[in-house]
């Protein structure tokens, strides 16, 4: 991956896209190999449950990717 770029993952149903993201985010352990995210770098994942975020604004949903920032915003409110 190159710094500053955004990437999409495409593939057929059952190809392993969600599993790949779960491994990258640390939700699942890889069966072989390892995932390393550089120091001071982070990764965010927005889950696929379309109803999970009904009670939030779009801005809140996006900011949830950075838990510290989201918590600070909620304290301010």
Tab-separated table of N, CA and C in Angstrom:
chain	number	residue	atom	x	y	z
A	1	UNK	N	0.844	-1.181	0.000
A	1	UNK	CA	0.000	0.000	0.000
A	1	UNK	C	0.885	1.238	0.000
A	2	UNK	N	0.473	2.244	-0.725
A	2	UNK	CA	1.231	3.475	-0.832
A	2	UNK	C	0.587	4.555	0.032
A	3	UNK	N	1.378	5.290	0.826
A	3	UNK	CA	0.809	6.347	1.681
A	3	UNK	C	-0.007	7.358	0.882
A	4	UNK	N	-1.143	7.771	1.461
A	4	UNK	CA	-1.983	8.788	0.850
A	4	UNK	C	-3.018	8.253	-0.121
A	5	UNK	N	-2.997	6.975	-0.399
A	5	UNK	CA	-3.960	6.391	-1.325
A	5	UNK	C	-5.070	5.674	-0.577
A	6	UNK	N	-6.217	5.566	-1.220
A	6	UNK	CA	-7.343	4.783	-0.704
A	6	UNK	C	-7.506	3.583	-1.624
A	7	UNK	N	-7.905	2.466	-1.047
A	7	UNK	CA	-8.025	1.245	-1.825
A	7	UNK	C	-9.390	0.615	-1.619
A	8	UNK	N	-9.877	-0.051	-2.622
A	8	UNK	CA	-11.105	-0.828	-2.535
A	8	UNK	C	-10.765	-2.291	-2.758
A	9	UNK	N	-11.558	-3.150	-2.174
A	9	UNK	CA	-11.352	-4.586	-2.349
A	9	UNK	C	-12.589	-5.130	-3.044
A	10	UNK	N	-12.380	-5.723	-4.205
A	10	UNK	CA	-13.496	-6.268	-4.968
A	10	UNK	C	-13.271	-7.756	-5.198
A	11	UNK	N	-14.352	-8.474	-5.369
A	11	UNK	CA	-14.256	-9.900	-5.643
A	11	UNK	C	-15.629	-10.535	-5.558
A	12	UNK	N	-15.696	-11.739	-6.018
A	12	UNK	CA	-16.954	-12.490	-6.021
A	12	UNK	C	-17.390	-12.812	-4.595
A	13	UNK	N	-18.687	-13.105	-4.434
A	13	UNK	CA	-19.191	-13.553	-3.136
A	13	UNK	C	-18.390	-14.766	-2.685
A	14	UNK	N	-17.995	-14.770	-1.421
A	14	UNK	CA	-17.262	-15.903	-0.869
A	14	UNK	C	-15.783	-15.926	-1.193
A	15	UNK	N	-15.274	-14.881	-1.839
A	15	UNK	CA	-13.858	-14.860	-2.226
A	15	UNK	C	-12.927	-14.567	-1.054
A	16	UNK	N	-13.467	-14.038	0.054
A	16	UNK	CA	-12.639	-13.774	1.224
A	16	UNK	C	-12.376	-12.307	1.514
A	17	UNK	N	-13.140	-11.420	0.896
A	17	UNK	CA	-12.933	-9.978	1.112
A	17	UNK	C	-13.115	-9.602	2.578
A	18	UNK	N	-14.216	-10.019	3.173
A	18	UNK	CA	-14.488	-9.681	4.580
A	18	UNK	C	-13.469	-10.332	5.501
A	19	UNK	N	-13.092	-11.557	5.214
A	19	UNK	CA	-12.078	-12.243	6.023
A	19	UNK	C	-10.754	-11.499	5.943
A	20	UNK	N	-10.379	-11.058	4.755
A	20	UNK	CA	-9.146	-10.293	4.563
A	20	UNK	C	-9.158	-9.025	5.419
A	21	UNK	N	-10.260	-8.286	5.401
A	21	UNK	CA	-10.368	-7.062	6.200
A	21	UNK	C	-10.308	-7.391	7.688
A	22	UNK	N	-10.963	-8.463	8.106
A	22	UNK	CA	-10.925	-8.861	9.522
A	22	UNK	C	-9.506	-9.207	9.956
A	23	UNK	N	-8.735	-9.828	9.077
A	23	UNK	CA	-7.343	-10.140	9.392
A	23	UNK	C	-6.525	-8.856	9.465
A	24	UNK	N	-6.693	-7.960	8.496
A	24	UNK	CA	-5.957	-6.690	8.518
A	24	UNK	C	-6.254	-5.872	9.766
A	25	UNK	N	-7.517	-5.881	10.202
A	25	UNK	CA	-7.918	-5.058	11.349
A	25	UNK	C	-7.606	-5.716	12.689
A	26	UNK	N	-7.170	-6.978	12.666
A	26	UNK	CA	-6.849	-7.668	13.907
A	26	UNK	C	-8.017	-8.403	14.532
A	27	UNK	N	-9.160	-8.378	13.883
A	27	UNK	CA	-10.334	-9.084	14.399
A	27	UNK	C	-10.152	-10.601	14.305
A	28	UNK	N	-9.423	-11.058	13.286
A	28	UNK	CA	-9.097	-12.482	13.111
A	28	UNK	C	-7.586	-12.634	12.987
A	29	UNK	N	-7.066	-13.758	13.462
A	29	UNK	CA	-5.649	-14.084	13.290
A	29	UNK	C	-5.471	-14.800	11.951
A	30	UNK	N	-4.424	-14.465	11.198
A	30	UNK	CA	-4.181	-15.195	9.949
A	30	UNK	C	-3.751	-16.628	10.251
A	31	UNK	N	-4.105	-17.564	9.385
A	31	UNK	CA	-3.692	-18.958	9.596
A	31	UNK	C	-2.204	-19.132	9.292
A	32	UNK	N	-1.666	-18.300	8.413
A	32	UNK	CA	-0.224	-18.269	8.154
A	32	UNK	C	0.181	-16.826	7.933
A	33	UNK	N	1.438	-16.528	8.106
A	33	UNK	CA	1.938	-15.181	7.882
A	33	UNK	C	1.570	-14.239	9.010
A	34	UNK	N	1.752	-12.951	8.760
A	34	UNK	CA	1.450	-11.952	9.784
A	34	UNK	C	1.078	-10.632	9.124
A	35	UNK	N	0.470	-9.774	9.903
A	35	UNK	CA	0.102	-8.430	9.457
A	35	UNK	C	0.825	-7.450	10.364
A	36	UNK	N	1.514	-6.495	9.774
A	36	UNK	CA	2.218	-5.476	10.541
A	36	UNK	C	1.743	-4.109	10.086
A	37	UNK	N	1.293	-3.315	11.034
A	37	UNK	CA	0.919	-1.929	10.748
A	37	UNK	C	1.970	-1.060	11.418
A	38	UNK	N	2.575	-0.173	10.660
A	38	UNK	CA	3.679	0.650	11.152
A	38	UNK	C	3.272	1.459	12.379
A	39	UNK	N	4.258	1.765	13.201
A	39	UNK	CA	4.024	2.579	14.391
A	39	UNK	C	3.378	3.905	13.993
A	40	UNK	N	2.451	4.357	14.803
A	40	UNK	CA	1.722	5.617	14.604
A	40	UNK	C	0.827	5.598	13.366
A	41	UNK	N	0.589	4.434	12.795
A	41	UNK	CA	-0.362	4.287	11.694
A	41	UNK	C	-1.577	3.570	12.250
A	42	UNK	N	-2.711	3.745	11.622
A	42	UNK	CA	-3.908	3.069	12.106
A	42	UNK	C	-4.768	2.639	10.924
A	43	UNK	N	-5.685	1.758	11.236
A	43	UNK	CA	-6.623	1.273	10.241
A	43	UNK	C	-8.005	1.315	10.857
A	44	UNK	N	-8.986	1.707	10.078
A	44	UNK	CA	-10.370	1.741	10.550
A	44	UNK	C	-11.228	0.881	9.641
A	45	UNK	N	-12.251	0.302	10.227
A	45	UNK	CA	-13.182	-0.529	9.469
A	45	UNK	C	-14.592	-0.112	9.842
A	46	UNK	N	-15.423	0.111	8.859
A	46	UNK	CA	-16.837	0.391	9.078
A	46	UNK	C	-17.591	-0.892	8.755
A	47	UNK	N	-18.224	-1.474	9.748
A	47	UNK	CA	-18.901	-2.765	9.585
A	47	UNK	C	-20.024	-2.679	8.557
A	48	UNK	N	-20.394	-3.809	7.990
A	48	UNK	CA	-21.379	-3.872	6.918
A	48	UNK	C	-22.825	-3.840	7.390
A	49	UNK	N	-23.092	-3.883	8.668
A	49	UNK	CA	-24.466	-3.902	9.173
A	49	UNK	C	-25.137	-2.563	8.878
A	50	UNK	N	-26.023	-2.549	7.899
A	50	UNK	CA	-26.625	-1.287	7.457
A	50	UNK	C	-27.500	-0.631	8.517
A	51	UNK	N	-27.985	-1.374	9.503
A	51	UNK	CA	-28.841	-0.793	10.538
A	51	UNK	C	-28.072	-0.357	11.781
A	52	UNK	N	-26.810	-0.717	11.873
A	52	UNK	CA	-26.018	-0.451	13.061
A	52	UNK	C	-25.858	1.053	13.329
A	53	UNK	N	-25.896	1.866	12.300
A	53	UNK	CA	-25.588	3.286	12.439
A	53	UNK	C	-26.798	4.191	12.223
A	54	UNK	N	-28.001	3.635	12.267
A	54	UNK	CA	-29.213	4.416	12.015
A	54	UNK	C	-29.373	5.599	12.966
A	55	UNK	N	-28.899	5.472	14.195
A	55	UNK	CA	-29.090	6.525	15.195
A	55	UNK	C	-27.982	7.573	15.185
A	56	UNK	N	-27.059	7.494	14.223
A	56	UNK	CA	-25.924	8.412	14.171
A	56	UNK	C	-25.969	9.248	12.895
A	57	UNK	N	-25.374	10.445	12.971
A	57	UNK	CA	-25.219	11.255	11.765
A	57	UNK	C	-24.096	10.657	10.922
A	58	UNK	N	-24.016	11.069	9.667
A	58	UNK	CA	-22.933	10.611	8.801
A	58	UNK	C	-21.595	11.022	9.402
A	59	UNK	N	-21.507	12.261	9.908
A	59	UNK	CA	-20.261	12.748	10.500
A	59	UNK	C	-19.850	11.885	11.690
A	60	UNK	N	-20.795	11.567	12.576
A	60	UNK	CA	-20.484	10.705	13.724
A	60	UNK	C	-19.982	9.341	13.256
A	61	UNK	N	-20.621	8.789	12.255
A	61	UNK	CA	-20.241	7.469	11.755
A	61	UNK	C	-18.814	7.484	11.221
A	62	UNK	N	-18.458	8.518	10.468
A	62	UNK	CA	-17.103	8.622	9.922
A	62	UNK	C	-16.089	8.814	11.047
A	63	UNK	N	-16.400	9.678	12.000
A	63	UNK	CA	-15.472	9.969	13.093
A	63	UNK	C	-15.287	8.757	14.005
A	64	UNK	N	-16.246	7.849	14.042
A	64	UNK	CA	-16.103	6.640	14.863
A	64	UNK	C	-14.864	5.839	14.478
A	65	UNK	N	-14.358	6.044	13.281
A	65	UNK	CA	-13.129	5.365	12.864
A	65	UNK	C	-11.935	5.754	13.709
A	66	UNK	N	-12.011	6.885	14.386
A	66	UNK	CA	-10.961	7.323	15.310
A	66	UNK	C	-11.610	7.443	16.683
A	67	UNK	N	-11.513	6.400	17.475
A	67	UNK	CA	-12.229	6.335	18.753
A	67	UNK	C	-11.902	7.516	19.661
A	68	UNK	N	-10.636	7.912	19.731
A	68	UNK	CA	-10.266	9.054	20.588
A	68	UNK	C	-10.964	10.327	20.136
A	69	UNK	N	-10.979	10.576	18.834
A	69	UNK	CA	-11.635	11.767	18.300
A	69	UNK	C	-13.132	11.713	18.565
A	70	UNK	N	-13.739	10.544	18.375
A	70	UNK	CA	-15.172	10.381	18.621
A	70	UNK	C	-15.496	10.643	20.091
A	71	UNK	N	-14.695	10.074	21.008
A	71	UNK	CA	-14.920	10.272	22.442
A	71	UNK	C	-14.797	11.744	22.830
A	72	UNK	N	-13.816	12.441	22.257
A	72	UNK	CA	-13.650	13.877	22.540
A	72	UNK	C	-14.870	14.665	22.069
A	73	UNK	N	-15.383	14.333	20.902
A	73	UNK	CA	-16.569	15.015	20.384
A	73	UNK	C	-17.783	14.780	21.258
A	74	UNK	N	-17.935	13.574	21.761
A	74	UNK	CA	-19.072	13.262	22.633
A	74	UNK	C	-18.947	13.989	23.969
A	75	UNK	N	-17.723	14.105	24.502
A	75	UNK	CA	-17.518	14.863	25.746
A	75	UNK	C	-17.896	16.323	25.546
A	76	UNK	N	-17.544	16.867	24.377
A	76	UNK	CA	-17.845	18.268	24.067
A	76	UNK	C	-19.349	18.495	24.017
A	77	UNK	N	-20.089	17.535	23.453
A	77	UNK	CA	-21.544	17.663	23.343
A	77	UNK	C	-22.156	17.597	24.720
